[in-house]
Short mmCIF file of C-alpha atoms and ligand atoms in Angstrom, two decimals:
data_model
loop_
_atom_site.label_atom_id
_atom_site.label_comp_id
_atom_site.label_asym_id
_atom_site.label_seq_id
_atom_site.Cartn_x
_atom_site.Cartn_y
_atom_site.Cartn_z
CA UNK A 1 0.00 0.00 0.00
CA UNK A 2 1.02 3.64 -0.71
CA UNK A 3 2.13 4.95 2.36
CA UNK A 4 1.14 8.94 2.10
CA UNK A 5 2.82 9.71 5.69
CA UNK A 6 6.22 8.60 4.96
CA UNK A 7 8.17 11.52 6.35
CA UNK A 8 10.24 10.61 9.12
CA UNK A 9 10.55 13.54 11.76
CA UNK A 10 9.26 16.77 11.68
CA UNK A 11 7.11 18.67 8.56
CA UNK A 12 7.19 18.17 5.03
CA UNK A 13 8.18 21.74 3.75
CA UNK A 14 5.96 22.12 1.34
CA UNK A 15 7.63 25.00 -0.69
CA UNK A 16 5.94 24.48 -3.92
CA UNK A 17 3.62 27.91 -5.42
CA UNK A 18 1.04 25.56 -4.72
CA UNK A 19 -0.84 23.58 -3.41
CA UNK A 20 0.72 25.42 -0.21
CA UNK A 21 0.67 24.24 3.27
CA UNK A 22 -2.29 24.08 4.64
CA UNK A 23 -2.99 25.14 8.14
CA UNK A 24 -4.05 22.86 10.88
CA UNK A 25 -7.58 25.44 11.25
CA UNK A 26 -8.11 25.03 8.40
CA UNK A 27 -7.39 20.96 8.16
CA UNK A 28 -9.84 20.91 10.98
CA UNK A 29 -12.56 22.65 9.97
CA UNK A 30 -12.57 20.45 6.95
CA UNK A 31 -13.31 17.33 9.51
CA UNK A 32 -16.40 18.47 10.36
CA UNK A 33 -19.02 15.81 9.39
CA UNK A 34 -20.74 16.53 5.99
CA UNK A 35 -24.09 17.90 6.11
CA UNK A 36 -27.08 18.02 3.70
CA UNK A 37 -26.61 19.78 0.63
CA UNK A 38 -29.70 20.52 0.94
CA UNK A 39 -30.48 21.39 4.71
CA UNK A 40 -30.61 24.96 6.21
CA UNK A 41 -27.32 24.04 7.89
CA UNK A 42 -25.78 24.20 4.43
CA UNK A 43 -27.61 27.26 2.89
CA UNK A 44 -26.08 29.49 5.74
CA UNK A 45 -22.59 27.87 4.96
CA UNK A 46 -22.99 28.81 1.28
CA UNK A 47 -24.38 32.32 2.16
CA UNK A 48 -21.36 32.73 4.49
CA UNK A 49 -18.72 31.75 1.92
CA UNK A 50 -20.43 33.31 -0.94
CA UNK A 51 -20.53 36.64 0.52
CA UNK A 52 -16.97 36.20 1.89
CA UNK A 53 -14.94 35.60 -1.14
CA UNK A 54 -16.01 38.52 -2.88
CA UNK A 55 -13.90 40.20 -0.42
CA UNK A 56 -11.07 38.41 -1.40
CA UNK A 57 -12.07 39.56 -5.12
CA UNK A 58 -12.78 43.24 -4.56
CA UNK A 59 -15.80 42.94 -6.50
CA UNK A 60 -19.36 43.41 -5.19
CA UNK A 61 -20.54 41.06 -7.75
CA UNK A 62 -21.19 37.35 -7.92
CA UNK A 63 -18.65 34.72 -7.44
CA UNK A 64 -19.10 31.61 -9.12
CA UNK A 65 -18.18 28.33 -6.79
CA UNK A 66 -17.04 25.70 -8.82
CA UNK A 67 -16.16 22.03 -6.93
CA UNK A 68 -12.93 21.51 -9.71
CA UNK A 69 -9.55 22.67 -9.87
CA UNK A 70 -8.22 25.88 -11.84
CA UNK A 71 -8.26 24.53 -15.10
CA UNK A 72 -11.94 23.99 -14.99
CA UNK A 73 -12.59 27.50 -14.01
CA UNK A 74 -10.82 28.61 -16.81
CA UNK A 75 -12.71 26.58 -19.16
CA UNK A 76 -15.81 28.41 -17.24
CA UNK A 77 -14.34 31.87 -18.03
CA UNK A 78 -14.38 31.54 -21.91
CA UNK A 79 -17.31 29.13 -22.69
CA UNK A 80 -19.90 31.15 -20.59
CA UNK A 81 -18.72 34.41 -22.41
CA UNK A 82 -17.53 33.63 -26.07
CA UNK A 83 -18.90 32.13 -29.32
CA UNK A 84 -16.85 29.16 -31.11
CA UNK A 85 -14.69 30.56 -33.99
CA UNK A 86 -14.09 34.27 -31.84
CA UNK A 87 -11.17 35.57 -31.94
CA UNK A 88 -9.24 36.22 -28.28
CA UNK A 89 -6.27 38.17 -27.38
CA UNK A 90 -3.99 36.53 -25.15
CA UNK A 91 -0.48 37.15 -23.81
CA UNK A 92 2.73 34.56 -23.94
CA UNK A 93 3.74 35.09 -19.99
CA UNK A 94 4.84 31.48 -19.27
CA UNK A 95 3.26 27.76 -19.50
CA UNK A 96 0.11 28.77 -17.91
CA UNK A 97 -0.48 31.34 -20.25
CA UNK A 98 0.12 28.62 -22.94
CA UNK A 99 -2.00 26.28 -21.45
CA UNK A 100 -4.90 28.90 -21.73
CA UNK A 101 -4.11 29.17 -24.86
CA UNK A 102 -4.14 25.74 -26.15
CA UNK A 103 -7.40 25.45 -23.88
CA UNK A 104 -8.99 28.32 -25.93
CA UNK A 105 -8.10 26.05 -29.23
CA UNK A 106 -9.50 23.36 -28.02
CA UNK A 107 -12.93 24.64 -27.46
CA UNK A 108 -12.67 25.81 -30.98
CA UNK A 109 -11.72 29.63 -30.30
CA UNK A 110 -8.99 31.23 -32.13
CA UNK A 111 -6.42 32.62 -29.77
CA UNK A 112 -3.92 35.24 -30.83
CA UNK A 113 -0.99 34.84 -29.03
CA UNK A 114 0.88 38.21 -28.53
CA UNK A 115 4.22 37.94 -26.82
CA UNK A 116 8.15 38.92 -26.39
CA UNK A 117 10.49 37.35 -28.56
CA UNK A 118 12.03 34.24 -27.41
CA UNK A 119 11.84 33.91 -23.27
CA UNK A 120 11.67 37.64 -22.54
CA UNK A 121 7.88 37.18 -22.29
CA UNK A 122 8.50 34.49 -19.81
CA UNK A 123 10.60 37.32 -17.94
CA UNK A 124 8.74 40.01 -18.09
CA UNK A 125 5.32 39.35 -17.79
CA UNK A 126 2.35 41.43 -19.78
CA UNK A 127 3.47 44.37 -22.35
CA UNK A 128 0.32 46.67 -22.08
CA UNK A 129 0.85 48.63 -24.91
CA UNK A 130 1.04 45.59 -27.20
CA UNK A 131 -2.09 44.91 -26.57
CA UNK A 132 -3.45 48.52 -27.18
CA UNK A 133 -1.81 48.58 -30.31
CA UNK A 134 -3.12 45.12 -31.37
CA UNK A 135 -6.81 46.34 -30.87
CA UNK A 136 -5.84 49.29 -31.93
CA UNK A 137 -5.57 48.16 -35.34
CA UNK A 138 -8.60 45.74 -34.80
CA UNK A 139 -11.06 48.12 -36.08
CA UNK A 140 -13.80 45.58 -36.96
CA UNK A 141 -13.79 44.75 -33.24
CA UNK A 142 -13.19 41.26 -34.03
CA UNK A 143 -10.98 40.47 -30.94
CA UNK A 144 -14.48 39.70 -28.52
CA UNK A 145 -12.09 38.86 -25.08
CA UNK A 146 -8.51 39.87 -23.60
CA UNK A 147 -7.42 36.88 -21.62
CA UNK A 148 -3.77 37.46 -19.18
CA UNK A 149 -2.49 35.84 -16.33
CA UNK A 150 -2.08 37.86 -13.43
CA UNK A 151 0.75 35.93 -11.32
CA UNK A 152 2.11 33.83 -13.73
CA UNK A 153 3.01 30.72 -11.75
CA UNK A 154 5.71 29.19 -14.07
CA UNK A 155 7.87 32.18 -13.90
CA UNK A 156 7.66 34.10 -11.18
CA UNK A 157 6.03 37.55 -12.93
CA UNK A 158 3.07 39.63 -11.30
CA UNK A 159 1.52 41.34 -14.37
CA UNK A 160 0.11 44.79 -13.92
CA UNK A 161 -3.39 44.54 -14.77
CA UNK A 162 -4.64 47.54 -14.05
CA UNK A 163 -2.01 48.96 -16.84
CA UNK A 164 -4.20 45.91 -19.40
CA UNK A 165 -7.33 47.55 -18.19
CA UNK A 166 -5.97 51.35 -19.49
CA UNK A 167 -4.61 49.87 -22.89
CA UNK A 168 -7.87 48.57 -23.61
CA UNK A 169 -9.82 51.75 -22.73
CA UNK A 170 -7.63 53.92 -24.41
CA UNK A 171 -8.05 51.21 -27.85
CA UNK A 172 -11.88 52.22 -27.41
CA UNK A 173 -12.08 48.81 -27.28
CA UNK A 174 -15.29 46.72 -26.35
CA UNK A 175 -13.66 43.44 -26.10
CA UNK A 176 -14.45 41.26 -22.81
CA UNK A 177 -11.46 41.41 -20.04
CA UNK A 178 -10.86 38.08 -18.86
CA UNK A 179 -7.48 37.58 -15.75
CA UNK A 180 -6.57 34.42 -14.26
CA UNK A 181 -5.13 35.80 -10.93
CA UNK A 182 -5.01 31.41 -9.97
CA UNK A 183 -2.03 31.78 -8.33
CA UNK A 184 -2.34 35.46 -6.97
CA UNK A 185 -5.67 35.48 -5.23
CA UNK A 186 -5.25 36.19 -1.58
CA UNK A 187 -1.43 36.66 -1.85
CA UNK A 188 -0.95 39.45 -4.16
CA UNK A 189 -3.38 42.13 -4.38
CA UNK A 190 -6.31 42.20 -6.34
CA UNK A 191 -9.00 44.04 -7.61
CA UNK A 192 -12.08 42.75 -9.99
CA UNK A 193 -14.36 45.70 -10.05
CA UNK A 194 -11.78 48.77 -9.78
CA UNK A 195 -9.35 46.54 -12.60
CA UNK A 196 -12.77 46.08 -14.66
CA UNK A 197 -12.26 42.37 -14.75
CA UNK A 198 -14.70 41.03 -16.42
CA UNK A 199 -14.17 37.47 -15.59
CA UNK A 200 -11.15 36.79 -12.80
CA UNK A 201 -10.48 32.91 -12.61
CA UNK A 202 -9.02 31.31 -9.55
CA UNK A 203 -8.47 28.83 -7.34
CA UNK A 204 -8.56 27.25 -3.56
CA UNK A 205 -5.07 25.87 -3.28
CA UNK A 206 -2.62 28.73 -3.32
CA UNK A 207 -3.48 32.00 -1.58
CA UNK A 208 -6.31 30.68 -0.12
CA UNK A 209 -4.44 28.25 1.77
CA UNK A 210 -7.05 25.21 0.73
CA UNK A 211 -6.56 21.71 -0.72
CA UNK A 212 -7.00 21.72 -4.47
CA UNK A 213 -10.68 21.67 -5.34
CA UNK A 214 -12.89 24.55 -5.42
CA UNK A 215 -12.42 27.20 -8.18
CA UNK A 216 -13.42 30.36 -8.68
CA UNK A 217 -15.06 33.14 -11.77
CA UNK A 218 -15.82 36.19 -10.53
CA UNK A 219 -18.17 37.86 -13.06
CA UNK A 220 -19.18 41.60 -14.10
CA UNK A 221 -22.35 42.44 -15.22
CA UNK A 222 -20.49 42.80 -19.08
CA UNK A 223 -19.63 39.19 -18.63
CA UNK A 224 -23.07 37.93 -17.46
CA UNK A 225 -24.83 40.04 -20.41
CA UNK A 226 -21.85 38.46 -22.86
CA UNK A 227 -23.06 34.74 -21.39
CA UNK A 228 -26.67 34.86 -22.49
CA UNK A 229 -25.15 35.05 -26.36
CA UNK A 230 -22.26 33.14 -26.26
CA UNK A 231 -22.70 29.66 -27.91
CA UNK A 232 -20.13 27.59 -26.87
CA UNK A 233 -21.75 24.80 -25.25
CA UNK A 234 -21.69 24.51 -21.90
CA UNK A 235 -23.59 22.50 -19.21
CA UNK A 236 -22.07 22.13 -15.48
CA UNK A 237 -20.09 25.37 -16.14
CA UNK A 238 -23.30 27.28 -16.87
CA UNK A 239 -23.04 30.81 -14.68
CA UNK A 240 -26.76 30.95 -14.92
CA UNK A 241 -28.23 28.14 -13.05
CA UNK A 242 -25.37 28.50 -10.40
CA UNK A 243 -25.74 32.22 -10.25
CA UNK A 244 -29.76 31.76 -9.38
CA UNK A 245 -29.70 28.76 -6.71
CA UNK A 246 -26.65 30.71 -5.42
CA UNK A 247 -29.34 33.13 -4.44
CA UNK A 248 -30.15 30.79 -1.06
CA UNK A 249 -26.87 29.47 -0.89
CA UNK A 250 -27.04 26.38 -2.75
CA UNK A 251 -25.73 24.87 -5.89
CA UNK A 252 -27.71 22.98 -8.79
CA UNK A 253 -25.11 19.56 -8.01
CA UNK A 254 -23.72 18.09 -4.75
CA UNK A 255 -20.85 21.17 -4.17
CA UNK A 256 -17.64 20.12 -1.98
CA UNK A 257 -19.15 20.50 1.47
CA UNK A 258 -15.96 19.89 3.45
CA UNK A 259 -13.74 22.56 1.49
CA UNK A 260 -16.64 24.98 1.89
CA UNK A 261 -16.03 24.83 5.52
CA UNK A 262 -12.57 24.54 5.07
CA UNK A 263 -13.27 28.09 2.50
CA UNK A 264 -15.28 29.14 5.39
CA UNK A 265 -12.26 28.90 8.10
CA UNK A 266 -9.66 30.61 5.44
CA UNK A 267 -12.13 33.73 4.97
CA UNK A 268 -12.09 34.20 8.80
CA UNK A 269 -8.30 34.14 8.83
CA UNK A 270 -7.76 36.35 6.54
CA UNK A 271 -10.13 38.25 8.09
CA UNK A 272 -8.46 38.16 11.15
CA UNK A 273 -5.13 39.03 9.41
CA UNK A 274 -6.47 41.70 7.21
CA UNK A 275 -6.08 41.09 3.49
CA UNK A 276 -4.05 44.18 3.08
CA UNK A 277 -1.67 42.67 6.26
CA UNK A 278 -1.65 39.77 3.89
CA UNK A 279 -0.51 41.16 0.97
CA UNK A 280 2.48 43.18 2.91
CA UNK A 281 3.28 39.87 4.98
CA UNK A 282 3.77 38.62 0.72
CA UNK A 283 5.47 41.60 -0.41
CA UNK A 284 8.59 40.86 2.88
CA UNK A 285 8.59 37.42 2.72
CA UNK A 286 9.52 37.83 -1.03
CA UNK A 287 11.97 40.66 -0.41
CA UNK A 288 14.36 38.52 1.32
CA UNK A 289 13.90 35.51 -0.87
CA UNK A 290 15.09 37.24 -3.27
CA UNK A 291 17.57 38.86 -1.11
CA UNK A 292 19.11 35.53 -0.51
CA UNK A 293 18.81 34.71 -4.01
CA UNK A 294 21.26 37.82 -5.07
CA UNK A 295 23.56 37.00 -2.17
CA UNK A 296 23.95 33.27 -3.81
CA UNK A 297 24.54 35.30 -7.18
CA UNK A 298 21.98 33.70 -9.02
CA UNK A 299 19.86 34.85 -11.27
CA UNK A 300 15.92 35.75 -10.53
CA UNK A 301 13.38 34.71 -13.71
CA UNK A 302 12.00 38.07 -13.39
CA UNK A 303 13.69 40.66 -15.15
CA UNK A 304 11.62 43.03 -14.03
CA UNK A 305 11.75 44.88 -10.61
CA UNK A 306 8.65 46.61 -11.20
CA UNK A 307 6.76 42.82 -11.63
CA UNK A 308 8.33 40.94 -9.07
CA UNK A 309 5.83 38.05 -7.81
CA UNK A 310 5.12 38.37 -4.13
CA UNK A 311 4.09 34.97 -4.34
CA UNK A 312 6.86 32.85 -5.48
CA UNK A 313 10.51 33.71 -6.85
CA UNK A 314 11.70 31.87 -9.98
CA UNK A 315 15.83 30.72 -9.32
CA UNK A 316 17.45 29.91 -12.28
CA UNK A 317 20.69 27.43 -12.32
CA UNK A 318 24.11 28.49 -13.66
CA UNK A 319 24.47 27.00 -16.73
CA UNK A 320 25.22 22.95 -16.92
CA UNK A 321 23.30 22.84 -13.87
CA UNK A 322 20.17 20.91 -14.11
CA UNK A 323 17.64 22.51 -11.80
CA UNK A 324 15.59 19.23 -11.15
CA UNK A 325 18.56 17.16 -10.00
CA UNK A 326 19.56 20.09 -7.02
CA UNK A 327 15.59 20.45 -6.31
CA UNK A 328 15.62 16.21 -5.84
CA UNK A 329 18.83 16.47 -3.55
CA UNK A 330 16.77 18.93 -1.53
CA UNK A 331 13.93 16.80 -1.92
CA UNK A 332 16.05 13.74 -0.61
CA UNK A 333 17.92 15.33 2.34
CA UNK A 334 15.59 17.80 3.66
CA UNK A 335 12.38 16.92 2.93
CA UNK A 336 11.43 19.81 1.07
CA UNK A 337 9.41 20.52 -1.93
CA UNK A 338 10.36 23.21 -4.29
CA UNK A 339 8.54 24.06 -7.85
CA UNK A 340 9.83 22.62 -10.69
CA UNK A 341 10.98 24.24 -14.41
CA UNK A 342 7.63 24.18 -16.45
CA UNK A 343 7.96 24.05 -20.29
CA UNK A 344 10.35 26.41 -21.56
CA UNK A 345 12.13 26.33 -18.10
CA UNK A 346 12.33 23.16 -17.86
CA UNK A 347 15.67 21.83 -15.68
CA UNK A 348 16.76 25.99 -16.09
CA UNK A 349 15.00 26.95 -12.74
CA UNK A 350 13.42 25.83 -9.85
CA UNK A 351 10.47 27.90 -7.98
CA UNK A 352 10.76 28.89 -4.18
CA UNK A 353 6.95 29.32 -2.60
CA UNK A 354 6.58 31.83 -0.06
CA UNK A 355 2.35 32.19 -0.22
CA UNK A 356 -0.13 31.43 2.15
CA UNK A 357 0.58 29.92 5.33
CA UNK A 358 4.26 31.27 5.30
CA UNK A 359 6.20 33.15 7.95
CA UNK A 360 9.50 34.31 8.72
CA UNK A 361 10.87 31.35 10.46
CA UNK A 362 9.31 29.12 7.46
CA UNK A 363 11.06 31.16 4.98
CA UNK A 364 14.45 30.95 6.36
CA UNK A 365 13.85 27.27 6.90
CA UNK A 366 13.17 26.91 3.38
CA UNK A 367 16.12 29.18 2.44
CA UNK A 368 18.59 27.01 4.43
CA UNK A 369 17.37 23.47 2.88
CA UNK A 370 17.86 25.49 -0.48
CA UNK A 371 21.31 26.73 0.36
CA UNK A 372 22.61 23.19 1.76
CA UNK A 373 20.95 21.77 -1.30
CA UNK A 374 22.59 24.34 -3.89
CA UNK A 375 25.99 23.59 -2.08
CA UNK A 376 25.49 19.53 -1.75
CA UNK A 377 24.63 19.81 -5.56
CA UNK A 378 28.40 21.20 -6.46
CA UNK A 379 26.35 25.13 -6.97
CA UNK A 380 29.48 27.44 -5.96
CA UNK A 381 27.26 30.28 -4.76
CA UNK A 382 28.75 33.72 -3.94
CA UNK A 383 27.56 34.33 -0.33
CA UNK A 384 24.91 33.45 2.07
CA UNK A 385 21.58 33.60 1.21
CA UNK A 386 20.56 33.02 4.57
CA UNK A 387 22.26 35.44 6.48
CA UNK A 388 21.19 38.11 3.66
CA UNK A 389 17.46 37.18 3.79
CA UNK A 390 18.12 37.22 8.06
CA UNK A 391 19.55 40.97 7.36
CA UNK A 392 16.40 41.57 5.37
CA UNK A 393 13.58 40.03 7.83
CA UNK A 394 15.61 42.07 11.00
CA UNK A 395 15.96 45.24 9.34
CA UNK A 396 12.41 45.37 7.97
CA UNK A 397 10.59 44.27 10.69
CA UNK A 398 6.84 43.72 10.75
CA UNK A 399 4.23 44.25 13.19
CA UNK A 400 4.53 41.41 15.88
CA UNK A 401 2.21 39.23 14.91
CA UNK A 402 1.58 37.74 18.68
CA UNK A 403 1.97 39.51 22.19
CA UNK A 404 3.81 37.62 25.15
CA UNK A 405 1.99 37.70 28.80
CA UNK A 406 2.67 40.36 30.85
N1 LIG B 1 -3.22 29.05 -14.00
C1 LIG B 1 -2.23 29.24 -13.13
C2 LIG B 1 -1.58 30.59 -13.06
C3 LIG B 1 -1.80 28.21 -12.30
O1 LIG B 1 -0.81 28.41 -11.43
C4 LIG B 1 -2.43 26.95 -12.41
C5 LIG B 1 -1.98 25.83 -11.57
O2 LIG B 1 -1.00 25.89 -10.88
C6 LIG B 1 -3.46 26.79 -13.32
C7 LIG B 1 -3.84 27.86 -14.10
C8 LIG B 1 -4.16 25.48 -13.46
O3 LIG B 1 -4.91 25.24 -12.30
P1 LIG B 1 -5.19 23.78 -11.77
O4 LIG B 1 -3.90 23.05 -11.76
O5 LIG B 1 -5.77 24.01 -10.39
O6 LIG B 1 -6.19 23.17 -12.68
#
């Protein structure tokens, strides 16, 4: 039998950009016993987290629940709101973006792919005024949807997406907006209605410090207008039935009870937190990551300052170093998970998480395994990562987080 609780002493680090750890709250409130579906219990469960989320989303409009991971919710996104042969506009930022992409083909859309030559896309993240000067020039209005990625999870770029939402305005363009913000909801900051996002997709098991399972379309009024047109066929991903038993809470199928109250548990800690305490808690940790990633002297997949994900940091290998064999000797001596190179990157990079359930002390941790690992693996690295990160965390302090007894 597959033994799932194999690690010896102590925590797994779980150090991937998710899943991320998941906190012991939340693990219990997840081992509640399930309830009706269709009981009163449940309806004020599905109020609760219904209301809640859009919180999380800065929007004031509905959130769509689905019980699937990410990728469904992106499927969601375009065949609620687009017709089979439309054209979309859609931006080369890393594999997720091309996964969208591919997606969008497959449901018989046809995706323009704007992008960077070669990997500089993959570096820097969205180019705004490429995509004002595509639709621009798209006088016909043919483009119906703009589809990014907001935190690109492959590389390690936070697009600005409030710069997308000015190209398109200042195009005069009416095309739908539509962000995947998967990996940046609840860890980098966010917001649906002032961005006018007309579809953001996400999901539970990053930010929101969940299991995989539950995803997420937050919808504008555009988007629901766009949906009773669009022809793509659809069926469980249909906004509309959701949208009106969502009214008392409910769903139209049998919806993941125990990550609702799991959802339920998350909203109240980030509650507690503050989501703006969240995002600054994101914005440190991933200061002296990358602190200690300069102090090794190796190079950060962002090439951008000014895009910088809060939620993970891309570290590239010197060349003739393959990333996946010094993220297996981590793997093997410290028990620590750490992203691996996705498409383009592949064996070029590994990924350091610092989202969600993440503090100081589990940062260093994390840096240490990495630093052993990158020195075990034959990495000469120029200086300590650890004691740079250290100087980081002690000369930017935060807020203490607890208070001793008098
Ligand atoms: N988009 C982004 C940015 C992601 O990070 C992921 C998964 O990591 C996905 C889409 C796909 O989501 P899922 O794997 O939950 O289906």
């Amino acid at each position: 039998m597959l033994k799932l609780d194999f690690h010896p002493t102590g925590r797994h680090f779980l150090q991937i950009p998710g899943p991320s750890p998941v906190p012991d709250r939340i693990l219990r409130a997840m081992s509640y016993p399930t309830i009706d579906h269709r009981g009163p219990e449940f309806g004020a469960l599905g109020l609760k987290v219904l209301d809640g989320i859009k919180a999380i989303f800065k929007t004031a409009q509905p959130v769509v629940i689905y019980p699937s991971s990410g990728t469904g919710a992106w499927e969601a996104a375009l065949c609620n709101t687009l017709s089979p042969g439309d054209t979309v506009l859609m931006f080369e930022t890393g594999h997720f973006a091309t996964l969208w992409k591919k997606m969008a083909e497959n449901l018989g859309l046809k995706p323009e792919f704007l992008g960077l030559p070669g990997i500089e896309g993959w570096r820097r993240g969205v180019q705004a005024d490429m995509i004002e000067a595509r639709l621009r020039e798209d006088t016909q209005h043919t483009i119906k949807a703009v589809c990014v990625v907001h935190n690109e999870t492959s590389t390690g770029v936070t697009s600005d997406i409030a710069a997308v939402r000015r190209a398109i305005d200042a195009a005069g363009h009416p095309a739908l907006f539509l962000v995947d913000t998967i990996s940046g909801l609840a860890s980098a900051d966010y917001r649906h209605d002032e961005w006018g996002v007309d579809v953001t997709v996400s999901g539970s098991q990053k930010g929101l410090m969940l299991p995989p399972g539950i995803s997420f379309n937050a919808v504008s009024q555009k988007a629901i207008q766009a949906s009773k047109d669009a022809k793509l066929p659809r069926a469980f991903w249909a906004w509309d039935e959701i949208i009106e038993m969502n009214k008392g809470g409910y769903w139209p199928y049998t919806p993941n009870t125990n990550l609702l109250y799991g959802l339920s548990e998350a909203l109240e800690m980030i509650g507690d937190e503050g989501l703006e305490q969240v995002f600054a808690r994101h914005q440190r940790l991933a200061a002296a990551c990358r602190a200690a990633v300069n102090a090794w002297g190796l190079e950060i997949q962002c090439a951008d300052p000014a895009v910088y994900s809060p939620v993970l940091t891309g570290v590239m290998t010197p060349e003739g170093v393959d990333a996946d064999a010094v993220r297996k000797t981590i793997y093997e001596h410290f028990d620590m998970s750490l992203g691996t190179g996705l498409g383009k990157l592949k064996g070029r990079m590994f990924r350091i998480g610092h989202l969600g359930d993440c503090n100081d002390l589990t940062l260093m941790a994390t840096l240490t395994g990495c630093e052993m690992g990158l020195k075990l693996s034959g990495v000469k690295v120029a200086g300590s990562g650890v004691l740079a990160a250290m100087d980081y965390l002690t000369s930017h302090t935060a807020a203490p987080a607890l208070k001793a007894a008098a």
